[in-house]
Every structure is written in structure tokens, then in C-alpha cells.
mmCIF file of N, CA and C in Angstrom:
data_model
loop_
_atom_site.group_PDB
_atom_site.id
_atom_site.type_symbol
_atom_site.label_atom_id
_atom_site.label_comp_id
_atom_site.label_asym_id
_atom_site.label_seq_id
_atom_site.Cartn_x
_atom_site.Cartn_y
_atom_site.Cartn_z
ATOM 1 N N MET A 1 0.788 -1.193 -0.072
ATOM 2 C CA MET A 1 0.114 0.101 -0.071
ATOM 3 C C MET A 1 0.765 1.349 -0.112
ATOM 4 N N ASN A 2 0.330 2.467 -0.479
ATOM 5 C CA ASN A 2 0.981 3.452 -0.544
ATOM 6 C C ASN A 2 -0.048 4.628 -0.255
ATOM 7 N N PRO A 3 -0.174 4.796 1.083
ATOM 8 C CA PRO A 3 -1.178 5.792 1.594
ATOM 9 C C PRO A 3 -0.866 7.174 1.555
ATOM 10 N N PRO A 4 -1.519 8.127 1.729
ATOM 11 C CA PRO A 4 -1.123 9.361 1.929
ATOM 12 C C PRO A 4 -0.109 9.717 3.167
ATOM 13 N N PHE A 5 0.850 10.515 2.942
ATOM 14 C CA PHE A 5 1.753 10.865 3.926
ATOM 15 C C PHE A 5 1.330 11.914 4.917
ATOM 16 N N GLU A 6 0.302 12.913 4.519
ATOM 17 C CA GLU A 6 0.038 13.991 5.296
ATOM 18 C C GLU A 6 -0.720 13.469 6.796
ATOM 19 N N ASN A 7 -0.160 14.345 7.714
ATOM 20 C CA ASN A 7 -1.030 14.134 8.790
ATOM 21 C C ASN A 7 -0.858 12.805 9.553
ATOM 22 N N ARG A 8 0.068 12.138 9.356
ATOM 23 C CA ARG A 8 0.096 10.747 9.998
ATOM 24 C C ARG A 8 -0.870 9.753 9.379
ATOM 25 N N GLN A 9 -1.362 10.166 8.036
ATOM 26 C CA GLN A 9 -2.362 9.334 7.471
ATOM 27 C C GLN A 9 -1.713 7.853 7.206
ATOM 28 N N ALA A 10 -0.594 7.594 6.828
ATOM 29 C CA ALA A 10 0.141 6.372 6.818
ATOM 30 C C ALA A 10 -0.109 5.552 7.694
ATOM 31 N N GLU A 11 0.046 5.936 8.929
ATOM 32 C CA GLU A 11 -0.032 5.085 10.298
ATOM 33 C C GLU A 11 -1.297 4.693 10.493
ATOM 34 N N THR A 12 -2.301 5.628 10.215
ATOM 35 C CA THR A 12 -3.758 5.346 10.321
ATOM 36 C C THR A 12 -4.086 4.223 9.287
ATOM 37 N N HIS A 13 -3.727 4.595 8.255
ATOM 38 C CA HIS A 13 -4.104 3.601 7.162
ATOM 39 C C HIS A 13 -3.555 2.165 7.409
ATOM 40 N N PHE A 14 -2.152 2.065 7.819
ATOM 41 C CA PHE A 14 -1.714 0.830 8.044
ATOM 42 C C PHE A 14 -2.540 0.195 9.041
ATOM 43 N N LYS A 15 -2.984 0.863 10.381
ATOM 44 C CA LYS A 15 -3.510 0.015 11.333
ATOM 45 C C LYS A 15 -4.920 -0.406 11.038
ATOM 46 N N HIS A 16 -5.689 0.442 9.994
ATOM 47 C CA HIS A 16 -6.813 0.022 9.584
ATOM 48 C C HIS A 16 -6.604 -1.117 8.746
ATOM 49 N N ALA A 17 -5.732 -1.422 7.843
ATOM 50 C CA ALA A 17 -5.360 -2.334 7.077
ATOM 51 C C ALA A 17 -5.170 -3.630 7.786
ATOM 52 N N VAL A 18 -4.462 -3.650 8.910
ATOM 53 C CA VAL A 18 -4.285 -4.697 9.722
ATOM 54 C C VAL A 18 -5.661 -5.550 10.298
ATOM 55 N N THR A 19 -6.533 -4.476 10.605
ATOM 56 C CA THR A 19 -7.999 -5.110 11.075
ATOM 57 C C THR A 19 -8.813 -5.631 9.917
ATOM 58 N N GLN A 20 -8.356 -5.506 8.609
ATOM 59 C CA GLN A 20 -9.204 -5.913 7.521
ATOM 60 C C GLN A 20 -8.710 -7.720 7.384
ATOM 61 N N GLY A 21 -7.870 -8.319 8.104
ATOM 62 C CA GLY A 21 -7.647 -9.512 7.938
ATOM 63 C C GLY A 21 -6.524 -10.082 6.833
ATOM 64 N N PRO A 22 -5.772 -9.261 6.284
ATOM 65 C CA PRO A 22 -4.757 -9.710 5.286
ATOM 66 C C PRO A 22 -3.668 -10.652 6.059
ATOM 67 N N ASP A 23 -3.142 -11.496 5.352
ATOM 68 C CA ASP A 23 -1.892 -12.374 5.827
ATOM 69 C C ASP A 23 -0.997 -11.577 6.011
ATOM 70 N N LYS A 24 -0.514 -10.564 4.894
ATOM 71 C CA LYS A 24 0.506 -9.757 4.827
ATOM 72 C C LYS A 24 0.185 -8.179 4.428
ATOM 73 N N ILE A 25 1.144 -7.478 4.890
ATOM 74 C CA ILE A 25 1.062 -5.922 4.321
ATOM 75 C C ILE A 25 2.255 -5.652 4.052
ATOM 76 N N ALA A 26 2.519 -4.906 2.971
ATOM 77 C CA ALA A 26 3.827 -3.856 2.732
ATOM 78 C C ALA A 26 3.334 -2.762 2.434
ATOM 79 N N CYS A 27 3.956 -1.658 3.205
ATOM 80 C CA CYS A 27 3.478 -0.214 3.109
ATOM 81 C C CYS A 27 4.681 0.614 2.977
ATOM 82 N N ILE A 28 4.630 1.635 2.072
ATOM 83 C CA ILE A 28 5.425 2.671 2.026
ATOM 84 C C ILE A 28 4.987 3.910 3.003
ATOM 85 N N ALA A 29 5.845 4.310 3.559
ATOM 86 C CA ALA A 29 5.539 5.250 4.638
ATOM 87 C C ALA A 29 6.663 6.267 4.786
ATOM 88 N N PRO A 30 6.396 7.496 5.308
ATOM 89 C CA PRO A 30 7.467 8.540 5.311
ATOM 90 C C PRO A 30 8.279 8.093 6.634
ATOM 91 N N ASN A 31 9.477 8.400 6.849
ATOM 92 C CA ASN A 31 10.275 7.981 7.706
ATOM 93 C C ASN A 31 10.102 8.632 9.276
ATOM 94 N N ASN A 32 9.236 9.652 9.218
ATOM 95 C CA ASN A 32 9.000 10.214 10.408
ATOM 96 C C ASN A 32 7.892 9.796 11.207
ATOM 97 N N LEU A 33 8.011 8.382 11.440
ATOM 98 C CA LEU A 33 7.042 7.568 12.085
ATOM 99 C C LEU A 33 6.931 8.092 13.641
ATOM 100 N N SER A 34 5.652 8.440 14.244
ATOM 101 C CA SER A 34 5.520 8.614 15.614
ATOM 102 C C SER A 34 6.136 7.429 16.545
ATOM 103 N N GLU A 35 6.542 7.855 17.633
ATOM 104 C CA GLU A 35 7.010 6.878 18.716
ATOM 105 C C GLU A 35 5.947 5.895 18.942
ATOM 106 N N SER A 36 4.583 6.228 19.219
ATOM 107 C CA SER A 36 3.875 5.351 19.594
ATOM 108 C C SER A 36 3.377 4.371 18.428
ATOM 109 N N PHE A 37 3.506 4.899 17.076
ATOM 110 C CA PHE A 37 3.365 4.101 16.130
ATOM 111 C C PHE A 37 4.472 2.956 15.905
ATOM 112 N N LYS A 38 5.772 3.502 16.091
ATOM 113 C CA LYS A 38 6.973 2.315 16.207
ATOM 114 C C LYS A 38 6.666 1.414 17.188
ATOM 115 N N ALA A 39 6.239 1.843 18.504
ATOM 116 C CA ALA A 39 5.960 0.824 19.539
ATOM 117 C C ALA A 39 4.884 -0.168 18.998
ATOM 118 N N TYR A 40 3.747 0.130 18.304
ATOM 119 C CA TYR A 40 2.848 -0.641 17.754
ATOM 120 C C TYR A 40 3.379 -1.679 16.842
ATOM 121 N N LEU A 41 4.459 -1.149 15.949
ATOM 122 C CA LEU A 41 4.778 -2.054 14.914
ATOM 123 C C LEU A 41 5.764 -3.142 15.603
ATOM 124 N N ILE A 42 6.483 -2.727 16.630
ATOM 125 C CA ILE A 42 7.381 -3.629 17.500
ATOM 126 C C ILE A 42 6.477 -4.780 18.218
ATOM 127 N N GLU A 43 5.371 -4.451 18.811
ATOM 128 C CA GLU A 43 4.391 -5.312 19.314
ATOM 129 C C GLU A 43 3.527 -6.139 18.054
ATOM 130 N N LEU A 44 3.356 -5.670 17.090
ATOM 131 C CA LEU A 44 2.862 -6.461 16.074
ATOM 132 C C LEU A 44 3.836 -7.430 15.307
ATOM 133 N N GLY A 45 5.330 -7.223 15.468
ATOM 134 C CA GLY A 45 6.147 -7.821 14.857
ATOM 135 C C GLY A 45 6.505 -7.538 13.386
ATOM 136 N N ALA A 46 6.031 -6.344 13.160
ATOM 137 C CA ALA A 46 6.475 -5.763 11.770
ATOM 138 C C ALA A 46 7.855 -5.413 11.790
ATOM 139 N N THR A 47 8.408 -5.221 10.387
ATOM 140 C CA THR A 47 9.736 -4.598 10.262
ATOM 141 C C THR A 47 9.680 -3.331 9.466
ATOM 142 N N VAL A 48 10.682 -2.477 9.729
ATOM 143 C CA VAL A 48 10.834 -1.197 9.038
ATOM 144 C C VAL A 48 12.025 -1.039 8.420
ATOM 145 N N GLU A 49 12.042 -0.956 7.242
ATOM 146 C CA GLU A 49 13.190 -0.830 6.425
ATOM 147 C C GLU A 49 13.424 0.570 5.737
ATOM 148 N N GLN A 50 14.404 1.325 6.199
ATOM 149 C CA GLN A 50 14.763 2.591 5.716
ATOM 150 C C GLN A 50 14.994 2.690 4.113
ATOM 151 N N LEU A 51 14.640 3.301 3.330
ATOM 152 C CA LEU A 51 14.662 3.337 1.719
ATOM 153 C C LEU A 51 15.702 4.366 1.627
ATOM 154 N N PRO A 52 16.352 4.515 0.559
ATOM 155 C CA PRO A 52 17.490 5.413 0.098
ATOM 156 C C PRO A 52 16.712 6.638 0.140
ATOM 157 N N GLU A 53 17.542 7.711 0.552
ATOM 158 C CA GLU A 53 17.047 9.208 0.500
ATOM 159 C C GLU A 53 16.660 9.523 -0.998
ATOM 160 N N ASN A 54 15.474 10.202 -1.087
ATOM 161 C CA ASN A 54 14.928 10.843 -2.361
ATOM 162 C C ASN A 54 14.511 9.614 -3.362
ATOM 163 N N SER A 55 14.009 8.441 -2.694
ATOM 164 C CA SER A 55 13.675 7.419 -3.390
ATOM 165 C C SER A 55 12.582 7.489 -4.559
ATOM 166 N N PHE A 56 11.893 8.561 -4.241
ATOM 167 C CA PHE A 56 10.437 8.986 -5.343
ATOM 168 C C PHE A 56 10.826 10.024 -5.744
ATOM 169 N N SER A 57 12.197 10.826 -5.822
ATOM 170 C CA SER A 57 12.198 12.074 -6.350
ATOM 171 C C SER A 57 12.066 12.247 -8.014
ATOM 172 N N THR A 58 12.017 11.037 -8.534
ATOM 173 C CA THR A 58 11.871 10.899 -10.043
ATOM 174 C C THR A 58 10.318 10.232 -10.450
ATOM 175 N N ALA A 59 9.787 9.905 -9.428
ATOM 176 C CA ALA A 59 8.425 9.155 -9.654
ATOM 177 C C ALA A 59 7.500 9.932 -10.410
ATOM 178 N N PHE A 60 6.335 9.653 -10.647
ATOM 179 C CA PHE A 60 5.428 10.121 -11.611
ATOM 180 C C PHE A 60 4.876 11.285 -10.694
ATOM 181 N N ASN A 61 4.394 11.072 -9.355
ATOM 182 C CA ASN A 61 4.098 11.926 -8.427
ATOM 183 C C ASN A 61 5.082 12.103 -7.444
ATOM 184 N N ARG A 62 6.134 12.950 -7.992
ATOM 185 C CA ARG A 62 7.406 13.230 -7.062
ATOM 186 C C ARG A 62 7.189 13.701 -5.818
ATOM 187 N N THR A 63 8.359 12.863 -4.920
ATOM 188 C CA THR A 63 8.119 13.527 -3.533
ATOM 189 C C THR A 63 9.577 13.354 -3.331
ATOM 190 N N ASN A 64 10.029 14.430 -2.232
ATOM 191 C CA ASN A 64 11.520 14.192 -1.732
ATOM 192 C C ASN A 64 11.365 14.126 -0.291
ATOM 193 N N VAL A 65 10.059 13.297 0.234
ATOM 194 C CA VAL A 65 10.199 12.722 1.488
ATOM 195 C C VAL A 65 10.968 11.547 1.647
ATOM 196 N N ASN A 66 11.683 11.304 2.741
ATOM 197 C CA ASN A 66 12.367 10.182 2.991
ATOM 198 C C ASN A 66 11.279 9.222 3.384
ATOM 199 N N THR A 67 11.642 8.083 3.022
ATOM 200 C CA THR A 67 10.455 7.015 3.218
ATOM 201 C C THR A 67 11.189 5.654 3.861
ATOM 202 N N CYS A 68 10.077 4.789 4.317
ATOM 203 C CA CYS A 68 10.485 3.517 4.765
ATOM 204 C C CYS A 68 9.714 2.386 4.095
ATOM 205 N N LEU A 69 9.991 1.301 4.333
ATOM 206 C CA LEU A 69 9.132 0.265 3.614
ATOM 207 C C LEU A 69 8.755 -0.671 5.076
ATOM 208 N N ILE A 70 7.337 -0.621 5.386
ATOM 209 C CA ILE A 70 6.829 -1.428 6.561
ATOM 210 C C ILE A 70 6.402 -2.770 6.083
ATOM 211 N N THR A 71 6.526 -3.845 6.480
ATOM 212 C CA THR A 71 6.282 -5.308 6.243
ATOM 213 C C THR A 71 5.599 -5.994 7.394
ATOM 214 N N TRP A 72 4.643 -6.631 7.135
ATOM 215 C CA TRP A 72 4.133 -7.359 8.269
ATOM 216 C C TRP A 72 3.336 -8.569 7.888
ATOM 217 N N SER A 73 3.516 -9.753 8.398
ATOM 218 C CA SER A 73 2.603 -10.901 8.200
ATOM 219 C C SER A 73 2.309 -11.713 9.358
ATOM 220 N N LYS A 74 1.187 -12.395 9.196
ATOM 221 C CA LYS A 74 0.724 -13.020 10.560
ATOM 222 C C LYS A 74 1.576 -14.187 10.770
#
């Protein structure tokens, strides 16, 4: 998933996705995750991988926001 980054929407979208019953989730999110969301991810057993700086600076909808990849599976 590639949720909106504004106003911590990526965190809200990820939490909602977990409640929908999938076996696996992969999510692109901004690097500036809240401490409470980081704690939630640890409790959930998810992994967070920092992506290279400016990974999406040449994408169709460009952004210079530094991002991470959150993965989780049951």
C-alpha cells in the first residue's frame, strides 16, 4: 500500500489495514513515524526498512520525502 503521507495518515491506514484480516501487508510510509506507532509496529512484529534518500524524487508523482518500507505478516 502507498497511503497518503500527510498528517500521519500512513499510520492510520496501516492500522486499519491490519484490522481487515490480510495475511501480509507491505506499506510505503514517511520516515518520521511517531514513537507510539513505532511501538505498535514492534508489538505487532512488523519490520521497518529505511529506503534510500529521495527514492521517489523521479516518480510520476514526485516527492522528496524520505520513506521506509513497513512489512508485516501473520
